[in-house]
Amino acid sequence: MTLVGERPAGGDAAVGRLVDRFEQGLDAPICLTWELTYACNLACVHCLSSSGRRDPDELTTDECRALIDQFEQMQIFYVNIGGGEPTVRADFWELVEYATDHHVGVKFSTNGSRITEEVARRLAASDYVDVQISLDGSTAAVNDAVRGAGSYDTAVTAMARLAEAGFSGFKISVVVTRHNVGQLDEFKALADRYGAQLRLTRLRPSGRGADVWDELHPTGDQQRSLYDWLVAHGEDVLTGDSFFHLAGYGESLPGLNLCGAGRVVCLVDPVGAVYACPFAIHDEFLAGNVRAPGGFAEVWRHSDLFTELRQPQSAGACGSCGHYDSCRGGCMAAKFFTGLPLDGPDPECVLGHGEYALDARGDIEPPKPSLDHSRRPRGAVGTGADGAARPSGGHRVAVALLPHPPDRACDENPLAAFRPDLTPR
């Protein structure tokens, strides 16, 4: 894998910080999110892809195999498979095995509803597939208000089965909200109990999350508490690039600390559309489709959108801020879906500039995601006896495992073992 662009004169000393070079993009993404299906047996209120119903134009098994072949040719380190609930696809395990047999590592995210004892044993027998169980509350009351009644018990049962089968180091993935940010110690204890690793991600106003962001995103005081907790526990907790907007508080957090959209990461959706960012499913960030001539490689390397994103970006309103080099202006998707300019402050800017920008929007309606596969009309969320949001449930779909375990592991850290080739292209 090589860095895009010319190597500067002066050799390695002139290369500068790796994060600066990443801004120019790579000739293949470090990691790629691949949503296999929009079908889901849950209806989480903050679902970033507005999942629920299957799209009848999903990539076929043969098309998925051909895409994996391209991933192998491009030497993509791993794919993060999600959805929807990816395990509801009848060919899910077949595709996982095909990917790992072709040197493409796999991590898949699941609500745990398909992790039977047999599945857990087979996953534990493989060193080459990682599993991420989604949980958004350390108690059923907090989790089920977001993910649906019974989803807490389902997730914890899946964790117990993985632990009992000897699968150590699987991930517990938590989207941080104002209702669970006070449970971070409990989440960590839960991960330790099952021999798992805690992974925290930021709530973005994407998909159905756009409808609930105002009510669910952490308050300013909670953001500070979250930052302090991450500084204290950062070596034991995974965050990816979720919280680089908090770097304005002082010390940078572990991770990329850069918006990697179109530079080192991207999203392939169930029908083959390629978006710059998993949290920006909107026509503004649509770069192409893998079904077009040249496939994924052509989109990644030559699309107009990705070429533009790899150019030097204006700091805009944040240019005069002394923290800009740390937070880089924050999250592109968070700004876009709250109606803020992309060269302005993050809506959760730690200095409060985002709040002022949100107030200054007036009555402008923020953009909505271009796609919605929800099984219910947008915003149609019921309430429980405690007044909390209660999404509707869904049907169950059988899943089967192939007899052979995959052959390659997926690494949670997209930069692990990354050794850039800085030779000119």
XYZ file of C-alpha atoms in Angstrom:
425
model
C 0.000 0.000 0.000
C 1.437 3.369 -0.954
C 0.753 6.991 -0.189
C -0.810 8.948 -3.020
C 1.260 11.779 -4.445
C 4.911 12.602 -4.892
C 7.486 11.924 -2.225
C 8.857 15.300 -1.118
C 12.469 16.176 -1.740
C 14.746 15.555 1.195
C 13.948 11.917 1.867
C 12.218 10.527 4.942
C 12.987 13.580 7.064
C 10.798 15.651 4.759
C 7.839 13.313 4.986
C 6.644 14.876 8.215
C 3.917 13.500 10.425
C 2.187 10.404 9.117
C -1.215 11.969 9.787
C -0.297 14.809 7.418
C 0.578 12.310 4.707
C -2.686 10.460 5.268
C -4.537 13.644 4.355
C -3.314 13.103 0.793
C -4.940 9.666 0.734
C -3.680 6.146 0.117
C -3.966 4.037 -3.003
C -6.210 1.703 -0.994
C -8.161 2.289 2.228
C -6.597 1.061 5.465
C -9.946 -0.314 6.495
C -13.288 -0.326 4.802
C -16.808 -0.543 6.170
C -18.989 -2.860 4.116
C -22.686 -2.955 4.869
C -23.859 -6.261 3.438
C -27.551 -5.651 3.932
C -30.030 -3.090 5.226
C -32.173 -5.894 6.645
C -32.251 -5.941 10.438
C -34.265 -7.639 13.141
C -33.958 -4.567 15.366
C -34.858 -0.928 14.806
C -32.362 1.057 16.878
C -33.383 4.673 17.163
C -29.887 5.948 16.303
C -29.128 3.551 13.417
C -26.599 5.320 11.197
C -27.840 3.553 8.038
C -31.600 3.726 8.769
C -31.714 -0.058 8.435
C -34.699 -2.339 8.665
C -35.819 -3.549 5.223
C -33.641 -5.413 2.751
C -32.889 -3.618 -0.521
C -33.888 -5.955 -3.383
C -30.916 -4.701 -5.409
C -28.299 -5.968 -2.951
C -25.029 -7.199 -4.408
C -25.311 -10.879 -5.286
C -23.018 -13.518 -3.827
C -20.974 -13.549 -7.024
C -20.701 -9.763 -7.013
C -19.572 -9.847 -3.375
C -16.932 -12.431 -4.219
C -15.674 -10.283 -7.099
C -15.484 -7.294 -4.763
C -13.474 -9.321 -2.251
C -11.106 -10.256 -5.089
C -10.522 -6.545 -5.666
C -9.924 -5.989 -1.947
C -7.264 -8.689 -2.046
C -5.612 -7.195 -5.128
C -5.550 -3.772 -3.468
C -4.113 -5.263 -0.261
C -6.849 -3.808 1.941
C -5.982 -4.795 5.507
C -9.470 -5.716 6.628
C -13.143 -4.994 6.174
C -15.556 -4.073 8.924
C -18.766 -5.846 7.930
C -22.012 -4.418 9.205
C -25.523 -3.563 8.161
C -28.303 -3.842 9.141
C -27.666 -7.130 10.809
C -25.195 -8.797 8.431
C -25.782 -12.326 9.679
C -29.300 -12.372 8.256
C -27.860 -12.738 4.762
C -28.010 -16.416 3.840
C -24.508 -16.223 2.334
C -22.934 -14.311 5.231
C -20.658 -17.079 6.494
C -19.775 -18.088 2.969
C -18.580 -14.537 2.275
C -16.648 -14.348 5.550
C -14.841 -17.549 4.676
C -14.178 -16.384 1.123
C -12.712 -13.100 2.396
C -10.375 -14.666 4.922
C -9.314 -17.339 2.417
C -8.320 -14.455 0.132
C -6.199 -12.575 2.676
C -8.853 -10.021 3.615
C -9.371 -9.857 7.373
C -12.915 -9.571 8.699
C -14.516 -7.940 11.702
C -18.280 -8.080 11.807
C -20.680 -6.119 13.961
C -23.773 -7.855 15.267
C -26.561 -7.420 17.794
C -25.774 -10.956 18.960
C -29.104 -12.507 18.056
C -27.441 -15.085 15.792
C -24.604 -16.032 18.151
C -25.722 -19.523 19.116
C -23.539 -21.835 21.188
C -22.460 -23.593 17.992
C -21.603 -20.306 16.288
C -19.627 -19.207 19.345
C -17.605 -22.428 19.350
C -16.759 -22.130 15.664
C -15.787 -18.501 16.004
C -13.608 -19.304 18.994
C -11.845 -21.992 16.965
C -10.706 -19.412 14.424
C -7.919 -16.911 14.964
C -8.930 -14.884 11.944
C -12.357 -13.335 12.468
C -13.182 -10.677 15.037
C -16.653 -10.098 16.472
C -18.167 -6.886 17.750
C -21.308 -7.040 19.905
C -23.347 -3.825 19.971
C -24.583 -2.645 23.369
C -25.742 0.837 24.301
C -26.435 0.523 28.001
C -24.812 -1.297 30.889
C -28.350 -1.965 32.096
C -31.362 -3.236 30.215
C -33.330 -0.070 30.930
C -30.789 2.205 29.225
C -29.882 -0.160 26.383
C -33.392 -1.297 25.462
C -34.680 2.275 25.255
C -32.401 2.691 22.236
C -32.058 -0.806 20.778
C -35.423 -2.383 21.590
C -36.956 -4.543 24.300
C -34.947 -7.673 25.050
C -31.863 -6.559 23.121
C -29.766 -6.218 26.292
C -30.384 -9.814 27.314
C -29.686 -10.962 23.746
C -26.334 -9.152 23.646
C -25.232 -10.341 27.080
C -26.206 -13.917 26.213
C -24.045 -13.682 23.080
C -21.126 -12.387 25.161
C -21.499 -15.227 27.634
C -21.554 -17.787 24.824
C -18.421 -16.344 23.249
C -16.633 -16.294 26.588
C -17.714 -19.833 27.452
C -16.460 -20.997 24.054
C -13.045 -19.490 24.781
C -13.278 -16.517 22.412
C -11.159 -13.881 24.144
C -10.784 -10.314 22.976
C -14.060 -9.907 21.118
C -15.349 -6.345 21.196
C -18.247 -4.726 23.023
C -19.214 -1.692 20.947
C -20.938 1.221 22.669
C -22.312 4.354 21.028
C -21.858 7.017 23.714
C -25.041 8.948 24.551
C -26.017 11.286 27.344
C -27.876 8.374 28.968
C -24.972 5.918 29.063
C -21.925 8.206 29.348
C -22.183 7.836 33.123
C -21.875 4.043 32.771
C -18.368 3.876 31.311
C -16.928 2.118 34.355
C -19.754 -0.404 34.228
C -19.157 -1.027 30.509
C -15.473 -1.602 31.210
C -16.305 -4.016 34.031
C -18.678 -5.878 31.720
C -15.963 -6.214 29.090
C -13.483 -7.450 31.695
C -15.999 -9.978 33.013
C -16.306 -11.627 29.606
C -12.689 -11.258 28.526
C -13.707 -8.727 25.877
C -12.391 -5.326 24.878
C -14.478 -2.189 25.166
C -14.914 -0.043 22.060
C -16.522 3.393 22.328
C -17.863 5.293 19.339
C -19.350 8.712 18.903
C -23.044 9.309 18.295
C -23.371 11.012 14.912
C -26.526 12.664 13.558
C -26.564 10.117 10.713
C -29.414 7.918 9.515
C -32.116 7.711 12.164
C -29.570 9.246 14.515
C -30.416 12.584 12.917
C -33.866 12.377 14.493
C -32.616 11.795 18.028
C -29.239 13.554 18.074
C -30.509 16.636 19.884
C -31.887 14.446 22.674
C -29.128 11.827 22.862
C -25.755 13.456 22.199
C -23.725 14.105 25.379
C -23.867 17.532 26.974
C -20.802 19.759 27.202
C -20.061 18.673 30.772
C -20.469 15.032 29.764
C -18.062 15.518 26.843
C -15.435 16.735 29.287
C -16.066 13.780 31.603
C -15.810 11.441 28.624
C -12.497 12.996 27.594
C -11.043 12.672 31.095
C -12.171 9.040 31.264
C -10.609 8.261 27.887
C -7.324 9.875 28.903
C -7.282 7.667 31.984
C -8.321 4.455 30.188
C -7.214 5.079 26.604
C -4.688 2.259 26.489
C -7.365 -0.308 27.357
C -10.287 1.092 25.372
C -10.659 1.318 21.598
C -12.044 4.439 19.962
C -10.729 4.453 16.379
C -11.109 8.035 15.163
C -14.389 8.704 16.974
C -13.341 11.383 19.429
C -10.614 13.456 17.803
C -12.910 16.462 18.181
C -12.204 16.280 21.932
C -8.473 16.855 21.438
C -9.091 20.551 21.968
C -9.197 19.813 25.690
C -5.457 19.200 25.578
C -3.888 15.786 25.108
C -4.692 13.938 21.875
C -6.459 10.625 22.347
C -5.196 7.318 20.911
C -6.328 6.794 17.329
C -6.016 8.491 13.982
C -7.106 11.968 15.167
C -8.087 12.836 11.623
C -11.190 12.703 9.473
C -10.163 9.831 7.210
C -13.171 10.100 4.893
C -12.089 9.331 1.337
C -8.461 9.341 2.454
C -8.001 6.143 4.457
C -11.581 4.913 5.013
C -14.853 4.695 3.125
C -18.148 2.792 2.998
C -19.533 0.300 0.490
C -23.281 -0.092 0.948
C -25.436 -3.163 0.162
C -26.081 -2.115 -3.446
C -22.432 -1.295 -4.139
C -22.578 2.481 -3.659
C -19.310 3.906 -2.321
C -19.541 6.763 0.178
C -16.671 8.751 1.636
C -17.685 7.965 5.197
C -19.850 5.361 6.971
C -21.593 8.206 8.760
C -22.322 10.264 5.632
C -24.813 8.293 3.576
C -25.941 11.173 1.410
C -25.668 11.988 -2.273
C -23.191 14.758 -1.418
C -20.692 12.088 -0.341
C -21.440 9.462 -2.985
C -18.275 8.706 -4.959
C -19.491 5.973 -7.319
C -20.539 2.338 -7.442
C -18.538 -0.880 -7.519
C -20.772 -2.147 -10.340
C -19.385 0.523 -12.683
C -16.428 -0.223 -15.002
C -13.204 -0.562 -13.026
C -15.072 -1.531 -9.867
C -14.083 -0.352 -6.416
C -10.473 0.400 -7.336
C -11.569 2.892 -9.990
C -13.874 4.669 -7.534
C -11.279 4.820 -4.768
C -8.418 6.037 -6.916
C -10.089 8.279 -9.463
C -13.486 9.543 -8.307
C -13.872 13.318 -8.361
C -15.111 13.348 -4.768
C -12.176 11.456 -3.311
C -9.734 13.509 -5.364
C -11.274 16.665 -3.904
C -11.186 15.340 -0.322
C -7.472 14.585 -0.679
C -6.654 18.178 -1.529
C -5.587 20.607 1.206
C -8.718 21.600 3.088
C -9.494 25.107 4.278
C -9.614 25.561 8.027
C -12.345 28.127 7.476
C -13.799 29.568 10.649
C -11.519 27.332 12.729
C -8.294 28.640 11.201
C -7.653 31.147 13.964
C -8.224 28.609 16.746
C -5.132 27.433 18.569
C -6.581 23.915 18.839
C -7.148 23.393 15.123
C -4.057 21.230 14.629
C -5.400 18.905 17.318
C -9.065 18.555 16.378
C -8.850 19.401 12.637
C -12.258 21.050 12.819
C -14.021 17.864 13.916
C -16.317 15.429 12.131
C -17.491 16.118 8.586
C -20.673 14.056 8.968
C -21.594 15.647 12.297
C -21.323 19.092 10.735
C -23.180 18.219 7.551
C -26.175 16.571 9.196
C -26.590 19.376 11.721
C -26.634 21.953 8.921
C -23.217 23.456 9.688
C -20.638 24.365 7.023
C -17.917 21.781 6.480
C -15.226 24.407 7.080
C -16.828 25.458 10.350
C -16.619 24.104 13.898
C -17.825 20.684 14.976
C -21.297 20.894 16.605
C -19.681 19.472 19.759
C -16.640 21.774 19.665
C -15.113 21.707 23.148
C -14.764 25.500 23.156
C -18.473 25.970 22.506
C -18.101 27.370 18.997
C -20.368 24.625 17.647
C -23.210 25.674 19.938
C -22.961 29.228 18.661
C -22.951 27.960 15.079
C -26.021 25.817 15.752
C -27.839 28.810 17.216
C -26.858 30.893 14.197
C -28.429 28.401 11.758
C -31.823 29.825 12.459
C -34.679 27.824 11.013
C -32.605 26.147 8.310
C -33.558 22.479 8.039
C -30.433 20.251 8.172
C -29.958 17.748 5.329
C -31.475 14.297 5.727
C -29.763 11.045 4.718
C -30.520 10.123 1.110
C -31.656 6.590 1.973
C -34.060 5.240 4.568
C -34.736 1.505 4.862
C -36.606 1.740 8.154
C -39.576 -0.555 8.585
C -41.511 2.343 10.015
C -41.948 5.993 9.029
C -39.114 8.248 10.116
C -39.675 9.484 13.642
C -42.389 6.918 14.446
C -40.893 5.766 17.735
C -43.123 4.509 20.497
C -42.533 5.043 24.203
C -42.426 2.707 27.158
C -43.875 3.145 30.602
C -40.849 5.220 31.610
C -41.308 7.569 28.633
C -38.170 6.331 26.902
C -38.058 5.643 23.172
C -39.087 2.062 22.302
C -38.413 0.987 18.715
C -40.381 -1.880 17.246
C -38.881 -5.364 16.924
C -38.516 -7.577 13.860
C -38.606 -11.105 12.522
C -35.974 -13.796 12.985
C -33.950 -15.216 10.138
C -32.105 -18.544 10.333
C -28.354 -18.604 9.733
C -25.916 -21.461 9.140
C -22.145 -21.720 9.501
C -19.821 -23.209 6.955
C -17.686 -26.070 8.311
C -14.305 -24.408 7.738
C -13.001 -21.475 9.815
C -11.553 -18.457 7.997
C -7.815 -18.051 7.589
C -6.984 -14.487 8.546
C -7.556 -12.198 11.504
C -8.854 -8.705 11.358
C -7.111 -6.135 13.495
C -9.265 -3.634 15.310
C -6.641 -0.891 15.029
C -6.525 0.261 11.388
C -2.944 1.449 11.832
C -1.579 -1.685 13.472
C 1.380 -3.103 11.554
C 0.911 -0.398 8.902
C 4.206 0.334 7.163
C 3.672 2.924 4.430
C 5.611 2.646 1.199
C 6.726 6.205 0.502
C 8.182 5.563 -2.929
C 6.809 7.804 -5.709
C 3.988 6.455 -7.823
